[in-house]
């Protein structure tokens, strides 16, 4: 063990666990992908964000054209890519007597090709917007961009050459990378074409987020987040079956807790392993859930023994947050994510996440005959009883949250998943939720996943399929080739960051339709 002091927090490095994680580094598979078309971006108020790509010519004819100052073109790579761009550039006309100044704008959606990044006014750093300005002193040249990009479209703008020469672009390609192996995915033929498409796009989304670790999004934040990891792992078990990648991520989290033993919400792996200084009540508990799901998918008892102390500590810390009534304290000194929904009170859904994770911890403890299991088994009934007594409103027939007794979708969904009611009661609650449609709704695919799973475990499979088709099917209708970080069918410009330009359009927590379809035989 060693102590690492960072500016805002202190972490304890568990070197043996970190070494085990490093031994589990997975191979990256590489594929060369070439653009399919030259496109034009057209204004269209009928499509999402107001811009669409229109086919102009095959990409194969690009080398027949010569470009000079202020010329530009946009390439479409056919679908979403994650990898490294390269291009060969040769001069035409007189010998080049000045450097080529070239600008590349790289994006996942047509809007990124149309709206100048200079106009971006969100609260996340504009450095996430993908662009390059390149000076080429000697031509011809092969330019290999060192940064990894997440994109479908690339805009080339010749800022300047000189009056004496022009340039020709050839051999433009992407070296796409992923740790996912498509050979491991069992092909499924669905009778329903939309479910088939949803399954395929989910798998593509997951693959593009599988790199050295399970990333939340290859465009942004390109980090290992626990909430995303839990859902990615579930989808992975039904598709790529890369168990070592899940195991590596669990060991990385367990390798850098803080001095209290808390697992960070996310970690950085470069230039060295480092825990972020963000700690979320629900995400820390999802370490338990991810370990639970991993163990029951692999029967890896050695990993369970190694990671049980970390998992148990997350439960201990969560239990310390309970008040005298065994209810999670709702105050300003904590953060539980749950969803990006504006105004959402997190108390009751967090209480449900605790119950959900506590049940999983008990199952794991029994596998190990861990003495701590007795304590967990004693407190679970008390917490469930308190939840029913203090958080259930008999008049409203809903769970309430916070001092204002808020009724939200998230509270009902997570209580269904926590399993404190009978199946019949769950079914009544979830159908009442959809019928009455409380104002505090759902903002992300992350929360929609939990809605669909809550419907399934309540016996409402057909309703679950209907919700999936409406939501992820809506993304497909709006042009998704990988599923997005954010999608609000009622407000398609929604972004919690102040601009849809910075949204991630290939995002881990949106990959779960393939899990839901395959796990529950939808």
Short mmCIF file of N, CA and C in Angstrom, two decimals, residues 143-220:
data_model
loop_
_atom_site.label_atom_id
_atom_site.label_comp_id
_atom_site.label_asym_id
_atom_site.label_seq_id
_atom_site.Cartn_x
_atom_site.Cartn_y
_atom_site.Cartn_z
N UNK A 143 0.32 12.50 -43.66
CA UNK A 143 -0.03 13.06 -42.36
C UNK A 143 -0.76 12.00 -41.55
N UNK A 144 -0.19 11.66 -40.39
CA UNK A 144 -0.83 10.72 -39.47
C UNK A 144 -1.14 11.47 -38.18
N UNK A 145 -2.43 11.69 -37.94
CA UNK A 145 -2.82 12.44 -36.75
C UNK A 145 -2.58 11.59 -35.51
N UNK A 146 -1.88 12.12 -34.51
CA UNK A 146 -1.55 11.32 -33.33
C UNK A 146 -2.72 11.10 -32.37
N UNK A 147 -3.72 11.98 -32.44
CA UNK A 147 -4.85 11.86 -31.51
C UNK A 147 -5.85 10.83 -32.03
N UNK A 148 -6.50 10.16 -31.09
CA UNK A 148 -7.58 9.24 -31.45
C UNK A 148 -8.89 10.02 -31.50
N UNK A 149 -9.66 9.78 -32.55
CA UNK A 149 -10.91 10.53 -32.74
C UNK A 149 -12.12 9.60 -32.77
N UNK A 150 -13.27 10.19 -32.48
CA UNK A 150 -14.55 9.49 -32.52
C UNK A 150 -15.43 10.25 -33.50
N UNK A 151 -15.79 9.62 -34.62
CA UNK A 151 -16.38 10.41 -35.69
C UNK A 151 -17.07 9.55 -36.75
N UNK A 152 -17.83 10.23 -37.57
CA UNK A 152 -18.30 9.70 -38.84
C UNK A 152 -17.90 10.62 -39.98
N UNK A 153 -17.89 11.93 -39.70
CA UNK A 153 -17.65 12.94 -40.74
C UNK A 153 -16.33 13.68 -40.48
N UNK A 154 -15.64 14.04 -41.57
CA UNK A 154 -14.43 14.86 -41.47
C UNK A 154 -14.50 15.96 -42.53
N UNK A 155 -14.37 17.18 -42.07
CA UNK A 155 -14.37 18.33 -42.97
C UNK A 155 -12.93 18.80 -43.18
N UNK A 156 -12.52 18.89 -44.45
CA UNK A 156 -11.20 19.39 -44.82
C UNK A 156 -11.35 20.80 -45.36
N UNK A 157 -10.64 21.74 -44.78
CA UNK A 157 -10.65 23.12 -45.27
C UNK A 157 -9.21 23.56 -45.56
N UNK A 158 -8.97 23.92 -46.81
CA UNK A 158 -7.66 24.46 -47.17
C UNK A 158 -7.67 25.95 -46.80
N UNK A 159 -7.00 26.28 -45.71
CA UNK A 159 -6.97 27.66 -45.27
C UNK A 159 -6.09 28.50 -46.18
N UNK A 160 -4.93 27.92 -46.57
CA UNK A 160 -4.05 28.65 -47.49
C UNK A 160 -3.02 27.71 -48.09
N UNK A 161 -2.61 28.04 -49.31
CA UNK A 161 -1.45 27.39 -49.95
C UNK A 161 -0.55 28.55 -50.43
N UNK A 162 -0.55 28.78 -51.70
CA UNK A 162 0.00 30.00 -52.32
C UNK A 162 -0.64 30.05 -53.70
N UNK A 163 -0.55 31.16 -54.39
CA UNK A 163 -1.16 31.23 -55.73
C UNK A 163 -0.53 30.27 -56.74
N UNK A 164 0.64 29.71 -56.40
CA UNK A 164 1.39 28.92 -57.38
C UNK A 164 1.04 27.44 -57.39
N UNK A 165 0.45 26.92 -56.30
CA UNK A 165 0.19 25.47 -56.30
C UNK A 165 -1.14 25.14 -55.64
N UNK A 166 -1.61 23.93 -55.93
CA UNK A 166 -2.81 23.38 -55.33
C UNK A 166 -2.45 22.04 -54.68
N UNK A 167 -3.40 21.42 -54.02
CA UNK A 167 -3.10 20.14 -53.36
C UNK A 167 -4.14 19.09 -53.73
N UNK A 168 -3.70 17.85 -53.72
CA UNK A 168 -4.55 16.69 -53.99
C UNK A 168 -4.51 15.78 -52.76
N UNK A 169 -5.69 15.31 -52.35
CA UNK A 169 -5.80 14.44 -51.17
C UNK A 169 -6.04 13.00 -51.62
N UNK A 170 -5.23 12.09 -51.08
CA UNK A 170 -5.32 10.68 -51.44
C UNK A 170 -5.20 9.80 -50.20
N UNK A 171 -5.65 8.56 -50.35
CA UNK A 171 -5.44 7.53 -49.30
C UNK A 171 -5.88 8.00 -47.91
N UNK A 172 -7.03 8.63 -47.86
CA UNK A 172 -7.57 9.03 -46.56
C UNK A 172 -8.20 7.79 -45.90
N UNK A 173 -7.79 7.52 -44.68
CA UNK A 173 -8.31 6.33 -44.01
C UNK A 173 -8.24 6.50 -42.50
N UNK A 174 -8.99 5.64 -41.82
CA UNK A 174 -8.99 5.59 -40.37
C UNK A 174 -8.52 4.21 -39.92
N UNK A 175 -7.58 4.19 -39.00
CA UNK A 175 -7.17 2.94 -38.35
C UNK A 175 -8.05 2.80 -37.11
N UNK A 176 -9.18 2.12 -37.28
CA UNK A 176 -10.16 1.99 -36.21
C UNK A 176 -9.68 0.98 -35.17
N UNK A 177 -9.90 1.28 -33.89
CA UNK A 177 -9.41 0.42 -32.81
C UNK A 177 -10.52 0.11 -31.81
N UNK A 178 -10.49 -1.11 -31.29
CA UNK A 178 -11.42 -1.55 -30.25
C UNK A 178 -10.84 -2.81 -29.60
N UNK A 179 -11.19 -3.05 -28.35
CA UNK A 179 -10.81 -4.31 -27.71
C UNK A 179 -11.91 -5.35 -27.84
N UNK A 180 -12.98 -5.02 -28.54
CA UNK A 180 -14.08 -5.96 -28.77
C UNK A 180 -13.75 -6.87 -29.95
N UNK A 181 -14.05 -8.13 -29.79
CA UNK A 181 -13.83 -9.11 -30.86
C UNK A 181 -15.18 -9.57 -31.39
N UNK A 182 -15.50 -9.13 -32.60
CA UNK A 182 -16.81 -9.45 -33.20
C UNK A 182 -17.03 -10.95 -33.38
N UNK A 183 -15.95 -11.72 -33.44
CA UNK A 183 -16.10 -13.16 -33.64
C UNK A 183 -16.79 -13.83 -32.45
N UNK A 184 -16.77 -13.17 -31.32
CA UNK A 184 -17.37 -13.76 -30.12
C UNK A 184 -18.87 -13.49 -30.00
N UNK A 185 -19.39 -12.66 -30.88
CA UNK A 185 -20.80 -12.29 -30.80
C UNK A 185 -21.65 -13.31 -31.57
N UNK A 186 -22.59 -13.90 -30.87
CA UNK A 186 -23.50 -14.84 -31.51
C UNK A 186 -24.53 -14.09 -32.34
N UNK A 187 -24.61 -14.41 -33.60
CA UNK A 187 -25.56 -13.73 -34.49
C UNK A 187 -26.99 -14.10 -34.10
N UNK A 188 -27.84 -13.08 -34.03
CA UNK A 188 -29.25 -13.31 -33.73
C UNK A 188 -30.10 -12.77 -34.88
N UNK A 189 -31.06 -13.52 -35.30
CA UNK A 189 -32.00 -13.07 -36.33
C UNK A 189 -33.34 -12.80 -35.67
N UNK A 190 -33.68 -11.53 -35.56
CA UNK A 190 -34.94 -11.14 -34.92
C UNK A 190 -36.05 -11.03 -35.96
N UNK A 191 -37.21 -11.47 -35.59
CA UNK A 191 -38.35 -11.33 -36.49
C UNK A 191 -38.73 -9.86 -36.66
N UNK A 192 -38.46 -9.09 -35.63
CA UNK A 192 -38.79 -7.67 -35.63
C UNK A 192 -37.60 -6.88 -36.16
N UNK A 193 -37.76 -6.22 -37.29
CA UNK A 193 -36.65 -5.51 -37.94
C UNK A 193 -36.09 -4.39 -37.07
N UNK A 194 -36.95 -3.71 -36.32
CA UNK A 194 -36.47 -2.61 -35.48
C UNK A 194 -35.63 -3.14 -34.32
N UNK A 195 -36.06 -4.24 -33.71
CA UNK A 195 -35.25 -4.84 -32.65
C UNK A 195 -33.92 -5.35 -33.20
N UNK A 196 -33.94 -5.87 -34.42
CA UNK A 196 -32.70 -6.32 -35.06
C UNK A 196 -31.74 -5.14 -35.22
N UNK A 197 -32.25 -4.03 -35.72
CA UNK A 197 -31.43 -2.84 -35.92
C UNK A 197 -30.93 -2.31 -34.58
N UNK A 198 -31.79 -2.31 -33.59
CA UNK A 198 -31.43 -1.83 -32.25
C UNK A 198 -30.30 -2.67 -31.66
N UNK A 199 -30.41 -3.98 -31.84
CA UNK A 199 -29.38 -4.90 -31.36
C UNK A 199 -28.04 -4.60 -32.02
N UNK A 200 -28.05 -4.42 -33.33
CA UNK A 200 -26.81 -4.17 -34.09
C UNK A 200 -26.16 -2.84 -33.68
N UNK A 201 -26.97 -1.80 -33.53
CA UNK A 201 -26.42 -0.49 -33.17
C UNK A 201 -25.91 -0.50 -31.73
N UNK A 202 -26.59 -1.22 -30.86
CA UNK A 202 -26.11 -1.35 -29.48
C UNK A 202 -24.74 -1.99 -29.43
N UNK A 203 -24.56 -3.06 -30.21
CA UNK A 203 -23.29 -3.77 -30.24
C UNK A 203 -22.19 -2.87 -30.79
N UNK A 204 -22.50 -2.10 -31.83
CA UNK A 204 -21.53 -1.15 -32.39
C UNK A 204 -21.16 -0.09 -31.35
N UNK A 205 -22.15 0.41 -30.63
CA UNK A 205 -21.91 1.41 -29.58
C UNK A 205 -20.98 0.86 -28.52
N UNK A 206 -21.27 -0.36 -28.06
CA UNK A 206 -20.44 -0.98 -27.04
C UNK A 206 -19.02 -1.18 -27.54
N UNK A 207 -18.87 -1.69 -28.76
CA UNK A 207 -17.54 -1.96 -29.32
C UNK A 207 -16.70 -0.69 -29.39
N UNK A 208 -17.31 0.42 -29.81
CA UNK A 208 -16.55 1.66 -29.96
C UNK A 208 -16.15 2.25 -28.61
N UNK A 209 -16.83 1.83 -27.53
CA UNK A 209 -16.48 2.29 -26.18
C UNK A 209 -15.52 1.32 -25.48
N UNK A 210 -15.23 0.18 -26.09
CA UNK A 210 -14.32 -0.80 -25.50
C UNK A 210 -12.91 -0.55 -26.02
N UNK A 211 -12.10 0.07 -25.19
CA UNK A 211 -10.73 0.37 -25.56
C UNK A 211 -9.81 -0.28 -24.53
N UNK A 212 -8.83 0.43 -24.02
CA UNK A 212 -7.95 -0.12 -22.98
C UNK A 212 -8.75 -0.43 -21.71
N UNK A 213 -9.82 0.34 -21.51
CA UNK A 213 -10.82 0.09 -20.48
C UNK A 213 -12.18 0.30 -21.13
N UNK A 214 -13.24 0.07 -20.38
CA UNK A 214 -14.58 0.44 -20.86
C UNK A 214 -14.73 1.95 -20.69
N UNK A 215 -14.70 2.67 -21.80
CA UNK A 215 -14.84 4.13 -21.74
C UNK A 215 -16.31 4.51 -21.72
N UNK A 216 -16.61 5.66 -21.11
CA UNK A 216 -17.99 6.14 -21.11
C UNK A 216 -18.37 6.62 -22.51
N UNK A 217 -17.46 7.31 -23.17
CA UNK A 217 -17.67 7.75 -24.54
C UNK A 217 -16.33 8.00 -25.20
N UNK A 218 -16.11 7.55 -26.42
CA UNK A 218 -14.81 7.73 -27.06
C UNK A 218 -14.54 9.17 -27.51
N UNK A 219 -15.57 10.01 -27.58
CA UNK A 219 -15.37 11.42 -27.88
C UNK A 219 -15.15 12.20 -26.58
N UNK A 220 -15.93 11.87 -25.55
CA UNK A 220 -15.93 12.62 -24.29
C UNK A 220 -16.71 11.80 -23.27
#
